[in-house]
Amino acid sequence: MKKHTLSVDFHWEKWSAEEADLKGLGKKTAARLLFEIDLIHHFEQELLRLKNADAVWGPVHSSVGQEAVAAASIGPLKKSDKVLGSHRAHHQFLSKALNYVLGDWDPGTQEWPGEAQEVVNRTFAEILGLAPGYCGGRGGSMHLRWKEAGFLGSNAIVGGGIPLAVGAAYAEQKLKSGNVVVCYFGDGAANQGAFHEALNLAGIWKLPIIFFVENNEFAVGTRNDDACAVKDISQRAASYGMDGYIVDGQDTPGIYRLMEKVSGEIRKGGRPAIVEAKCWRHYHHAGDVPGSSYGYRDKEEEARRLALDPRTRFPESLLEQKLLTKKEISAIEAAAKKAVETALDFCVEGEDKTIIKESLWPDPATAGEGMRSDGSELEGLPYIDDTYSGPKKKARYSESIALVTGRWMEKDSTVYEFGEEIANFGGGAYGATKGLPDRFPEQVVNTPISEAGFTGLACGAAMTGLKTIIEIMFPDFALVAGDQLFNQIAKARHMYGGKTDLPLVARARIATGVGYGGQHSMDPVALFALFSGWRIVAPGNAFDYIGLFNTAMHSNDPVIFLEHHSLYTKSFEIPENDLDYCIPFGKAKIIKPGDDITVLVYGVMGERCRKIAEKLSGQGVSAEIIDLRSLDLPSIDYDTIGRSLQKTGVMAIVEEAAGAQTIGPRIAEQVMVRFFDYLDAPVGCISSLNVPNSVSRRLEAAAIISDDEIEEKLTAMAKRAWR
């Protein structure tokens, strides 16, 4: 038996500053770093004081003990570089924002600028939930964002922002900006699946990103040794084709020099990297109580770590090297403290400065605003009527998906589509990208089987200048990417103050009725409808698909397209020479007029119910079939529904989805509230059995609502015999 020792292509270093590194900072940089460290420290201490006075609503995850990590790691970055943070990100936000507005400001020789004071004021206001905050108070402590400064967002979901950071880096690479993205997170996040999926994508595409781990040794109270199979998280860089680095989180010049080096190499085309700063969180997970009070640390350990704190260690070293005098150090701390006190005065009042100024609270009337764009980007689009009478040609549904996607890639180089196998087989697994991989090899991107990873990537890229499309091969896989789809994409605009555009289209192919079983055949309409940040469309033919897709691509909101597999091979008429027309969101279409019963449908059920309605006509029942097309609840076309009910007096909502996965009951509730006087009977909801689909041909057929069942129920309703 022969054996061969294998080696790993892995560059791994541990850095620590020497005397020359400290001197090499120079007086101005050293003073700036010390100023930021002091400002962040006093900022956090005041927040904790306000939290204890119940002036801060929600948790305060302070960075006390980790101030220098942010100041020293962000200091070497360019103003245009991008940063994303975790739930513990006050220090990162302040450092990035201040570096953006201060430029080459020297705290030793120059006055504190008003725009820098505004940064501290507005950051305080945001964390206190006040209107002057960067997100209007909606984001608070854990959801900070200032796009203009390059701080793309902090994130309350542990590890949730890592795929977004990879997406931002992807956008920066494709836009050839020369910028680097730095993604900050803690040791706990390195055990999330999103971490591994995202790092793999960054490694595959050699993205310009630094994954910066603030390893403070504890998640909440669980020590990293008990949660991670390797001693050093940076060792995981070996698995993803990256470089790895370790630095002491109390070593301010060491962090600065390391980030200078790593960011510089990445700008020259080097590999992405993991930088692991071994640091220390002075307090418990949240609040100002030490961890020893909870029993997972001891007081001796805390005292030993406190003695190494960079707020003590760094100024002492500056004195030793005669970079700053005691007087200068005291003046810097006094200036930093004054900036925090000024921000405090901006937000609170009272003798003990714990009462929020009433004038700063957001207007409660705005609580529901900003879930989606104001729609101004959709004004003036080339909308056409459903009765289009120009030259037409036949096209299959799947062919039309490829045609309109290709049209967008042709006219807009920032359009990228991501998904599993979409660049293979000449057009993806089901033909929806037919011909596109050859025409647009850079824009049609195969991904690993990493739904959370590439979904989050598409979100981050859409927030950073690209228009992104993702193919979720089967809707059930949306559950794998649930955090990215629903905690991130669906909430980002509102959470970050209503100002975050997300030009993203998701596509999902519903595979009901072909034996794929319970984990490949769900209808996700009700799932997406739970999150009103999503627009939902279900085109029942190729004509509608093209028009709605164009509107979606013009939109600044995320849109999910529900595509039924049985439509893929069917041919429909589309305009012969126009792939740019639009169909407005929220506009239903009457497929067949009628007088006896209103029937609401979407997707594949449109044609099924039209044929059933033709049969009912022979029995003296006149059914009006309305294809909703737009299915997110704010976009339901109640005007068209109301006009129909004035004629018919009775309504049914017919869906192929399993009972609990339908939106019918929610629409029915609104219909009965809005049009109670028009109704002769309660609204009927018709759907498939409330079970996952079986692989067995007979069992699946028994579970899916049949045409005969629909016909029977509609007949009974039309005759007011509904039970």
XYZ file of C-alpha atoms in Angstrom:
723
model
C 0.000 0.000 0.000
C 1.523 3.313 -1.055
C 0.780 6.567 0.594
C 1.589 10.108 -0.439
C 1.697 13.099 1.819
C -0.490 15.811 0.332
C -0.108 19.529 0.808
C -2.654 22.309 0.812
C -2.282 25.541 -1.146
C -2.665 27.685 1.938
C -0.942 30.885 2.963
C -1.419 31.373 6.708
C 0.353 33.952 8.870
C 0.215 35.407 12.345
C 1.013 39.100 12.545
C 2.161 41.290 15.412
C 3.503 44.816 15.296
C 7.089 45.720 16.010
C 8.471 49.062 17.117
C 9.000 50.147 13.518
C 5.358 49.438 12.672
C 4.182 51.726 15.425
C 6.581 54.493 14.422
C 5.621 53.975 10.801
C 2.065 55.028 11.524
C 3.190 58.596 11.917
C 1.830 61.118 14.351
C -1.346 62.032 12.449
C -2.482 58.444 11.826
C -1.690 57.472 15.409
C -3.687 60.430 16.692
C -6.621 59.591 14.403
C -6.687 55.988 15.581
C -6.563 57.032 19.218
C -9.326 59.582 18.665
C -11.606 56.967 17.074
C -10.888 54.426 19.811
C -11.736 56.986 22.495
C -14.829 58.247 20.684
C -16.198 54.740 20.161
C -15.540 53.846 23.794
C -17.335 56.886 25.220
C -20.140 56.469 22.681
C -20.727 52.892 23.850
C -20.536 53.767 27.534
C -23.168 56.484 27.105
C -25.401 54.069 25.220
C -25.105 51.538 28.022
C -25.960 54.232 30.557
C -29.037 55.151 28.522
C -29.970 51.495 28.221
C -29.910 51.135 31.989
C -32.215 54.163 32.168
C -34.582 52.465 29.682
C -33.963 55.172 27.087
C -32.735 52.632 24.529
C -35.444 50.340 23.203
C -34.067 46.884 22.425
C -30.687 45.302 23.135
C -27.334 47.088 23.104
C -24.513 44.854 21.877
C -21.597 47.080 22.707
C -18.086 46.945 21.272
C -16.372 47.860 24.529
C -13.017 46.088 24.364
C -13.127 45.860 20.578
C -12.926 49.563 19.727
C -9.427 49.347 18.275
C -10.339 46.504 15.949
C -12.693 48.715 13.958
C -10.530 51.835 14.015
C -7.351 50.040 12.961
C -8.923 47.773 10.340
C -11.014 50.474 8.629
C -8.349 53.186 8.798
C -6.311 51.802 5.864
C -9.360 51.439 3.582
C -10.360 53.812 0.785
C -13.458 55.975 1.188
C -15.092 54.030 -1.656
C -14.480 50.603 -0.114
C -17.520 48.807 1.278
C -18.122 47.480 4.780
C -20.809 45.209 6.235
C -21.208 44.419 9.910
C -22.927 42.077 12.311
C -25.305 42.775 15.197
C -22.311 44.174 17.140
C -21.314 46.923 14.728
C -21.498 50.368 16.345
C -17.702 50.634 16.242
C -17.492 49.591 12.594
C -20.223 51.994 11.541
C -18.711 54.949 13.364
C -15.245 54.248 12.023
C -16.378 53.838 8.404
C -18.660 56.873 8.539
C -16.038 59.084 10.181
C -13.338 58.027 7.747
C -15.730 58.887 4.931
C -16.324 62.472 6.085
C -13.006 63.289 7.775
C -10.552 62.552 4.974
C -7.070 63.558 6.187
C -8.332 65.350 9.289
C -5.742 65.624 12.056
C -7.182 65.740 15.599
C -3.965 67.297 16.835
C -4.030 70.353 14.591
C -7.519 70.815 13.144
C -10.946 71.712 14.452
C -13.561 68.977 14.711
C -15.715 69.355 11.556
C -19.459 69.836 11.786
C -20.163 67.049 9.294
C -18.227 64.647 11.516
C -20.278 65.728 14.516
C -23.370 65.048 12.432
C -22.181 61.458 11.990
C -22.033 60.948 15.754
C -25.360 62.722 16.254
C -27.180 60.678 13.623
C -25.643 57.385 14.751
C -26.797 58.065 18.306
C -30.224 59.004 16.973
C -30.527 55.840 14.914
C -29.669 53.568 17.817
C -32.225 55.417 19.950
C -34.844 54.881 17.223
C -35.166 58.546 16.266
C -36.080 60.249 13.000
C -32.693 61.951 12.359
C -31.007 58.536 12.317
C -29.565 57.139 9.117
C -32.496 54.731 8.778
C -35.049 57.032 10.345
C -34.860 55.057 13.582
C -36.168 51.838 12.037
C -32.891 49.960 12.042
C -31.655 50.877 15.466
C -28.617 49.256 16.992
C -28.471 46.145 14.813
C -29.484 47.455 11.376
C -27.242 50.409 10.590
C -26.736 51.532 6.998
C -25.291 54.541 5.220
C -24.864 53.663 1.575
C -23.088 56.874 0.602
C -20.326 56.211 3.133
C -19.928 52.624 1.953
C -21.468 51.036 5.035
C -23.883 48.670 3.296
C -25.556 47.386 6.433
C -25.185 45.686 9.767
C -27.240 42.584 10.317
C -29.033 41.110 13.319
C -29.006 37.572 11.911
C -25.769 35.882 12.941
C -23.964 35.151 9.679
C -26.881 36.500 7.654
C -24.936 39.368 6.133
C -21.997 37.294 4.889
C -23.633 36.251 1.580
C -24.678 39.881 1.040
C -21.064 40.959 1.447
C -19.999 38.410 -1.149
C -22.639 39.856 -3.475
C -21.275 43.347 -2.906
C -17.791 42.088 -3.734
C -19.139 40.396 -6.859
C -20.655 43.707 -7.979
C -17.448 45.615 -7.273
C -15.495 43.066 -9.311
C -17.858 43.198 -12.284
C -18.108 46.991 -12.179
C -14.288 47.135 -12.128
C -14.359 49.668 -9.308
C -11.095 48.619 -7.687
C -12.865 48.620 -4.332
C -12.476 46.058 -1.575
C -15.329 44.779 0.598
C -14.751 44.002 4.274
C -17.288 41.772 5.996
C -17.169 41.801 9.802
C -18.636 39.042 11.938
C -17.944 37.190 15.150
C -16.714 33.709 15.913
C -20.284 32.446 16.298
C -21.151 33.332 12.699
C -18.328 31.142 11.413
C -20.420 28.091 12.316
C -23.411 29.125 10.220
C -24.061 27.414 6.904
C -24.287 30.810 5.204
C -20.653 31.426 6.164
C -19.452 28.330 4.335
C -21.656 28.812 1.274
C -20.615 32.440 0.938
C -16.899 31.818 1.405
C -16.994 29.065 -1.182
C -18.521 31.464 -3.722
C -15.924 34.119 -2.905
C -13.159 31.571 -3.349
C -14.508 30.282 -6.663
C -14.674 33.753 -8.231
C -11.633 35.256 -6.440
C -13.702 38.159 -5.200
C -12.168 41.320 -3.669
C -13.291 40.653 -0.113
C -11.803 40.350 3.355
C -13.734 38.244 5.853
C -12.834 39.866 9.163
C -13.554 37.672 12.184
C -13.723 39.444 15.521
C -13.076 36.358 17.590
C -13.988 37.473 21.094
C -14.071 33.800 22.146
C -17.755 33.595 23.027
C -21.026 33.433 21.120
C -23.366 34.446 23.936
C -21.942 32.338 26.700
C -20.615 29.378 24.708
C -16.840 29.400 24.384
C -15.501 29.059 20.863
C -13.534 25.955 21.885
C -16.858 24.187 22.463
C -18.397 25.370 19.198
C -15.654 25.156 16.578
C -13.715 22.069 15.484
C -10.568 24.087 14.750
C -8.721 26.302 17.188
C -8.291 29.150 14.726
C -11.188 30.167 12.502
C -8.770 31.590 9.935
C -7.606 28.024 9.293
C -10.867 27.527 7.400
C -9.483 29.756 4.662
C -7.644 26.679 3.407
C -10.947 25.086 2.413
C -11.929 27.964 0.144
C -8.750 28.915 -1.693
C -8.079 31.929 0.491
C -5.252 33.325 2.554
C -5.545 33.315 6.330
C -4.196 35.726 8.926
C -4.264 36.018 12.708
C -3.654 39.215 14.639
C -4.057 40.253 18.259
C -7.194 42.372 18.532
C -5.429 44.559 21.116
C -2.522 45.224 18.734
C -3.660 48.459 17.100
C -0.662 49.029 14.794
C -0.561 45.328 13.963
C -4.165 45.355 12.754
C -3.557 48.532 10.754
C -0.447 47.202 9.023
C -2.054 43.844 8.280
C -5.123 45.427 6.707
C -2.887 47.731 4.647
C -1.125 44.676 3.305
C -4.152 42.435 2.701
C -6.348 45.101 1.113
C -3.448 46.187 -1.094
C -2.824 42.659 -2.337
C -6.501 42.100 -3.091
C -6.632 45.330 -5.098
C -3.821 43.928 -7.235
C -5.839 40.777 -7.954
C -4.883 38.684 -4.954
C -7.050 36.060 -3.341
C -9.775 36.822 -0.815
C -8.707 36.437 2.785
C -9.848 35.667 6.295
C -8.395 37.982 8.918
C -8.985 36.751 12.451
C -8.544 39.269 15.241
C -8.296 37.585 18.637
C -10.090 40.118 20.785
C -12.061 40.413 23.995
C -15.598 41.526 24.751
C -15.504 43.214 28.149
C -19.194 42.756 28.862
C -21.780 40.060 28.382
C -23.436 39.554 24.989
C -25.639 42.612 25.599
C -25.649 45.258 28.306
C -22.898 46.271 30.734
C -22.815 43.252 33.029
C -19.567 41.235 32.881
C -19.638 37.654 31.674
C -18.412 36.457 35.063
C -21.804 37.393 36.494
C -23.297 34.673 34.289
C -20.686 32.094 35.230
C -19.072 31.455 31.853
C -15.986 33.586 32.630
C -14.124 34.281 35.854
C -13.157 37.639 37.306
C -9.433 36.881 37.208
C -9.577 36.301 33.472
C -11.531 39.520 32.983
C -9.007 41.511 35.030
C -6.112 40.076 33.044
C -7.772 40.960 29.741
C -8.699 44.453 30.916
C -5.023 45.161 31.566
C -4.353 44.509 27.870
C -7.108 46.829 26.674
C -5.989 48.941 23.688
C -7.345 52.095 25.334
C -4.528 51.638 27.842
C -1.978 49.785 25.779
C -2.023 51.955 22.645
C -1.561 55.402 24.244
C 1.170 53.983 26.488
C 3.052 52.760 23.444
C 2.579 56.132 21.733
C 4.129 57.811 24.777
C 7.023 55.370 24.818
C 7.794 56.030 21.157
C 7.271 59.791 21.637
C 4.660 59.930 18.903
C 2.298 61.776 21.234
C 2.710 63.567 24.551
C 0.545 63.099 27.621
C -0.998 66.480 26.941
C -1.842 65.530 23.368
C -3.317 62.211 24.450
C -5.470 63.931 27.076
C -6.596 66.530 24.548
C -7.562 63.819 22.056
C -9.633 61.968 24.637
C -11.289 65.197 25.744
C -12.200 66.027 22.139
C -13.609 62.560 21.570
C -15.615 62.729 24.774
C -16.946 66.169 23.846
C -18.142 64.862 20.463
C -20.108 62.150 22.252
C -21.535 64.608 24.788
C -22.640 66.877 21.938
C -24.395 63.959 20.277
C -26.010 63.108 23.580
C -27.288 66.676 23.916
C -28.640 66.433 20.378
C -30.808 63.421 21.281
C -31.746 63.659 24.953
C -32.549 66.184 27.635
C -33.245 66.378 31.356
C -31.002 66.796 34.346
C -29.522 63.324 33.961
C -29.748 63.335 30.152
C -31.979 60.291 29.837
C -35.166 61.741 28.344
C -35.588 61.457 24.580
C -36.410 64.777 22.945
C -40.033 64.556 21.872
C -39.393 66.405 18.606
C -37.016 63.683 17.399
C -39.405 60.741 17.469
C -40.500 59.457 14.039
C -44.069 60.262 13.028
C -46.160 57.164 13.906
C -48.113 57.737 10.693
C -45.003 56.682 8.741
C -44.714 53.243 10.377
C -46.210 51.478 7.373
C -44.274 53.404 4.753
C -41.234 52.213 2.854
C -42.022 48.521 2.462
C -41.499 48.963 -1.266
C -40.478 51.715 -3.645
C -42.792 54.633 -4.311
C -43.249 53.290 -7.840
C -41.840 56.344 -9.572
C -39.440 54.149 -11.534
C -42.464 52.437 -13.105
C -44.042 55.630 -14.395
C -43.989 56.199 -18.142
C -43.076 52.630 -19.066
C -44.296 51.268 -22.428
C -47.386 49.563 -21.035
C -49.598 47.875 -23.603
C -53.187 46.724 -23.429
C -54.192 43.095 -23.083
C -55.995 43.475 -26.415
C -52.723 44.046 -28.313
C -53.500 43.766 -32.026
C -50.082 44.230 -33.644
C -48.092 41.554 -35.492
C -47.730 38.376 -33.434
C -45.770 35.148 -33.468
C -45.901 31.877 -31.563
C -43.417 31.161 -28.788
C -43.171 28.557 -26.065
C -43.414 29.761 -22.481
C -39.836 28.664 -21.673
C -38.583 30.250 -24.891
C -40.208 33.533 -23.912
C -38.413 33.501 -20.559
C -35.103 33.208 -22.398
C -36.063 35.818 -24.992
C -36.938 38.550 -22.525
C -34.002 37.718 -20.222
C -31.656 37.912 -23.196
C -33.168 41.204 -24.243
C -32.286 42.678 -20.859
C -28.754 41.294 -20.911
C -28.328 42.722 -24.400
C -29.273 46.259 -23.412
C -27.918 46.330 -19.834
C -24.516 44.873 -18.972
C -25.301 45.072 -15.237
C -27.915 42.275 -15.537
C -26.666 38.952 -14.137
C -28.520 35.698 -13.607
C -27.446 33.115 -11.029
C -28.591 29.553 -10.506
C -27.795 25.883 -10.584
C -27.094 24.517 -14.096
C -28.419 27.635 -15.834
C -25.321 27.888 -18.051
C -25.303 24.175 -18.886
C -27.100 22.123 -21.556
C -27.435 25.171 -23.793
C -30.198 26.676 -21.705
C -30.357 25.335 -18.194
C -32.079 22.255 -16.857
C -35.477 23.277 -18.260
C -34.658 25.568 -21.180
C -35.366 28.895 -19.497
C -31.938 30.283 -20.461
C -31.809 28.746 -23.937
C -29.075 30.354 -26.040
C -28.064 32.785 -23.312
C -24.869 31.075 -22.073
C -23.325 31.407 -25.536
C -24.461 34.998 -26.037
C -23.745 36.253 -22.522
C -21.178 33.909 -20.946
C -20.256 36.452 -18.250
C -23.828 37.264 -17.281
C -25.312 33.748 -17.043
C -23.607 32.325 -13.986
C -23.622 28.721 -12.825
C -23.567 28.378 -9.061
C -22.915 25.505 -6.675
C -25.918 23.915 -4.997
C -25.939 26.729 -2.461
C -29.344 28.373 -2.430
C -28.641 30.515 0.618
C -25.268 31.532 -0.760
C -26.258 32.603 -4.248
C -29.555 34.141 -3.108
C -27.742 36.321 -0.595
C -25.095 37.083 -3.188
C -27.785 38.315 -5.581
C -29.201 40.515 -2.816
C -25.837 42.077 -2.001
C -25.044 42.606 -5.674
C -28.437 44.244 -6.243
C -27.737 46.601 -3.338
C -24.393 47.515 -4.922
C -25.179 48.363 -8.527
C -26.192 45.226 -10.422
C -29.621 44.011 -11.541
C -29.810 40.384 -10.487
C -31.939 37.392 -11.423
C -31.905 34.104 -9.545
C -33.389 30.794 -10.570
C -34.610 28.711 -7.652
C -34.856 25.395 -9.434
C -37.829 24.211 -7.362
C -39.884 26.429 -5.025
C -39.302 24.086 -2.092
C -35.647 25.109 -2.220
C -36.734 28.585 -1.175
C -36.961 27.107 2.312
C -33.234 26.332 2.147
C -32.602 30.003 1.346
C -35.281 31.217 3.747
C -33.151 33.643 5.752
C -31.848 35.379 2.649
C -35.247 35.526 0.936
C -37.304 36.630 3.908
C -35.100 38.093 6.651
C -32.802 39.871 4.226
C -34.373 40.604 0.823
C -37.959 41.058 1.995
C -37.100 43.325 4.928
C -34.095 45.317 3.718
C -35.889 48.341 2.295
C -38.146 48.970 5.286
C -35.518 48.024 7.867
C -32.975 50.431 6.415
C -35.377 53.366 6.333
C -37.262 52.783 3.093
C -34.349 53.935 0.937
C -32.679 50.683 -0.114
C -33.402 49.719 -3.711
C -33.315 45.994 -4.464
C -33.625 45.389 -8.230
C -33.827 41.606 -7.996
C -35.977 39.049 -9.786
C -36.358 35.502 -8.487
C -37.787 32.715 -10.630
C -39.205 29.428 -9.375
C -40.676 26.553 -11.380
C -43.681 24.888 -9.742
C -43.505 21.163 -10.487
C -46.919 19.963 -9.310
C -48.337 16.878 -10.990
C -45.199 15.209 -12.344
C -44.189 12.877 -9.525
C -41.506 14.980 -7.875
C -42.897 14.307 -4.415
C -43.297 16.392 -1.315
C -39.996 18.283 -1.421
C -39.977 19.447 -5.051
C -43.545 20.462 -5.854
C -44.942 23.093 -3.516
C -46.634 26.301 -4.618
C -44.845 29.011 -2.587
C -47.334 31.831 -3.157
C -48.588 31.966 0.433
C -45.041 31.731 1.780
C -43.881 34.781 -0.158
C -47.154 36.590 0.563
C -46.259 36.532 4.269
C -43.514 39.065 3.526
C -44.861 42.205 1.922
C -41.444 43.334 0.728
C -41.863 40.846 -2.123
C -43.892 41.477 -5.235
C -45.358 38.214 -6.548
C -46.422 37.499 -10.111
C -47.678 34.292 -11.736
C -47.934 34.745 -15.514
C -50.300 32.250 -17.113
C -48.989 32.725 -20.655
C -45.937 33.948 -22.544
C -47.454 37.330 -23.425
C -48.033 38.151 -19.774
C -44.637 36.759 -18.807
C -42.704 39.116 -21.060
C -44.721 42.176 -20.038
C -44.519 41.465 -16.319
C -40.832 40.537 -16.511
C -40.021 43.863 -18.139
C -41.914 45.716 -15.425
C -40.104 43.677 -12.781
C -36.721 44.511 -14.271
C -37.573 48.210 -14.225
C -38.722 47.909 -10.606
C -36.548 48.724 -7.606
C -38.306 46.028 -5.552
C -37.682 42.274 -5.420
C -40.135 40.294 -7.551
C -40.757 36.526 -7.471
C -42.017 34.857 -10.660
C -44.012 31.668 -10.153
C -43.715 29.574 -13.309
C -45.765 26.407 -13.652
C -43.910 23.544 -15.311
C -46.923 22.539 -17.431
C -46.780 25.921 -19.186
C -43.137 25.563 -20.254
C -43.791 23.540 -23.401
C -46.992 25.307 -24.431
C -46.971 27.891 -27.224
C -48.588 31.306 -26.951
C -48.847 34.400 -29.092
C -46.416 37.212 -28.327
C -45.657 40.463 -30.202
C -43.511 39.720 -33.224
C -41.162 42.692 -32.997
C -41.455 43.937 -29.421
C -39.763 42.466 -26.376
C -39.786 45.726 -24.407
C -43.481 46.183 -23.631
C -44.665 46.186 -20.029
C -47.727 45.033 -18.113
C -48.399 46.949 -14.884
C -48.256 45.288 -11.494
C -51.625 45.042 -9.783
C -53.659 44.797 -12.973
C -55.827 41.673 -13.283
C -57.075 40.362 -16.627
C -60.565 39.107 -17.417
C -59.970 35.875 -19.331
C -63.665 35.200 -19.883
C -66.582 37.524 -19.087
C -69.569 36.154 -17.177
C -72.587 37.125 -15.097
C -73.286 34.341 -12.581
C -70.055 33.807 -10.638
C -66.676 35.519 -10.293
C -63.721 33.111 -10.346
C -60.254 34.333 -9.314
C -57.277 32.368 -10.634
C -53.570 32.743 -11.352
C -50.884 30.935 -13.306
C -51.790 27.565 -14.762
C -55.316 27.720 -13.320
C -56.283 30.439 -15.786
C -56.481 28.150 -18.794
C -57.866 25.249 -16.754
C -60.721 27.346 -15.395
C -61.396 28.970 -18.767
C -62.038 25.519 -20.228
C -64.195 24.580 -17.243
C -66.159 27.804 -17.719
C -66.850 26.855 -21.334
C -68.361 23.593 -20.084
C -70.399 25.450 -17.480
C -71.834 27.669 -20.215
C -73.495 24.599 -21.654
C -75.195 24.081 -18.293
C -76.493 27.632 -18.170
C -73.803 28.932 -15.786
C -71.949 32.082 -16.893
C -68.614 32.295 -15.062
C -66.332 35.331 -15.192
C -62.700 34.178 -14.982
C -60.247 36.764 -13.667
C -56.500 36.111 -13.808
C -55.010 38.077 -10.921
C -51.448 37.952 -12.321
C -50.109 40.000 -9.367
C -50.445 38.053 -6.122
C -48.711 40.026 -3.370
C -51.564 41.207 -1.195
C -51.007 44.972 -1.664
C -51.224 44.446 -5.451
C -54.491 42.498 -5.619
C -56.733 44.248 -8.167
C -59.802 44.838 -6.005
C -61.206 47.337 -8.506
C -61.628 44.621 -11.126
C -62.903 42.180 -8.494
C -65.471 44.682 -7.211
C -66.831 45.456 -10.658
C -67.249 41.754 -11.328
C -69.001 41.107 -8.016
C -71.506 43.855 -8.732
C -72.659 41.650 -11.610
C -72.312 38.167 -10.158
C -72.839 38.445 -6.387
C -70.777 35.355 -5.660
C -67.086 34.514 -5.873
C -64.708 31.551 -5.765
C -60.921 31.567 -5.598
C -59.431 28.525 -7.326
C -55.844 27.459 -6.635
C -53.861 24.334 -7.366
C -51.810 24.821 -4.201
C -52.269 22.655 -1.124
C -54.792 24.133 1.296
C -52.389 25.720 3.776
C -50.214 27.075 0.957
C -52.960 29.174 -0.639
C -53.633 32.900 -0.554
C -57.363 32.476 -1.190
C -58.505 32.838 2.426
C -56.604 36.120 2.827
C -58.081 37.545 -0.359
C -61.524 36.273 0.632
C -61.310 38.091 3.951
C -60.597 41.379 2.193
C -63.326 40.792 -0.387
C -65.912 40.209 2.324
C -64.834 43.394 4.115
C -64.742 45.543 0.981
C -67.713 44.129 -0.924
C -70.009 42.662 1.706
C -73.049 44.366 0.190
C -72.386 42.765 -3.198
C -72.137 39.196 -1.891
C -75.004 36.715 -1.862
C -72.884 34.061 -0.146
C -69.506 33.692 1.563
C -66.498 33.578 -0.739
C -65.491 30.031 -1.610
C -61.860 28.882 -1.584
C -61.091 25.862 -3.749
C -57.695 24.181 -3.502
C -55.887 20.869 -3.430
C -55.677 18.646 -0.362
C -53.631 20.040 2.482
C -50.842 17.485 2.115
C -47.428 17.385 0.428
C -47.618 15.818 -3.006
C -46.841 12.119 -3.199
C -44.552 10.432 -5.700
C -47.257 7.823 -6.372
C -49.091 8.767 -9.576
C -52.469 7.798 -8.117
C -51.950 9.497 -4.763
C -50.678 12.715 -6.311
C -53.632 12.812 -8.697
C -55.985 12.278 -5.769
C -54.430 15.165 -3.823
C -54.443 17.746 -6.631
C -57.784 19.429 -7.233
C -59.337 18.008 -10.422
C -61.318 19.746 -13.163
C -64.392 17.723 -12.213
C -64.155 18.860 -8.580
C -63.727 22.480 -9.630
C -66.689 22.246 -12.010
C -68.890 20.733 -9.319
C -67.999 23.376 -6.737
C -68.372 26.299 -9.145
C -71.752 25.017 -10.291
C -72.961 24.772 -6.699
C -71.726 28.274 -5.916
C -73.242 29.812 -9.024
C -76.579 28.287 -8.018
C -76.131 29.567 -4.438
C -75.947 25.995 -3.163
C -72.448 26.294 -1.693
C -71.752 24.260 1.421
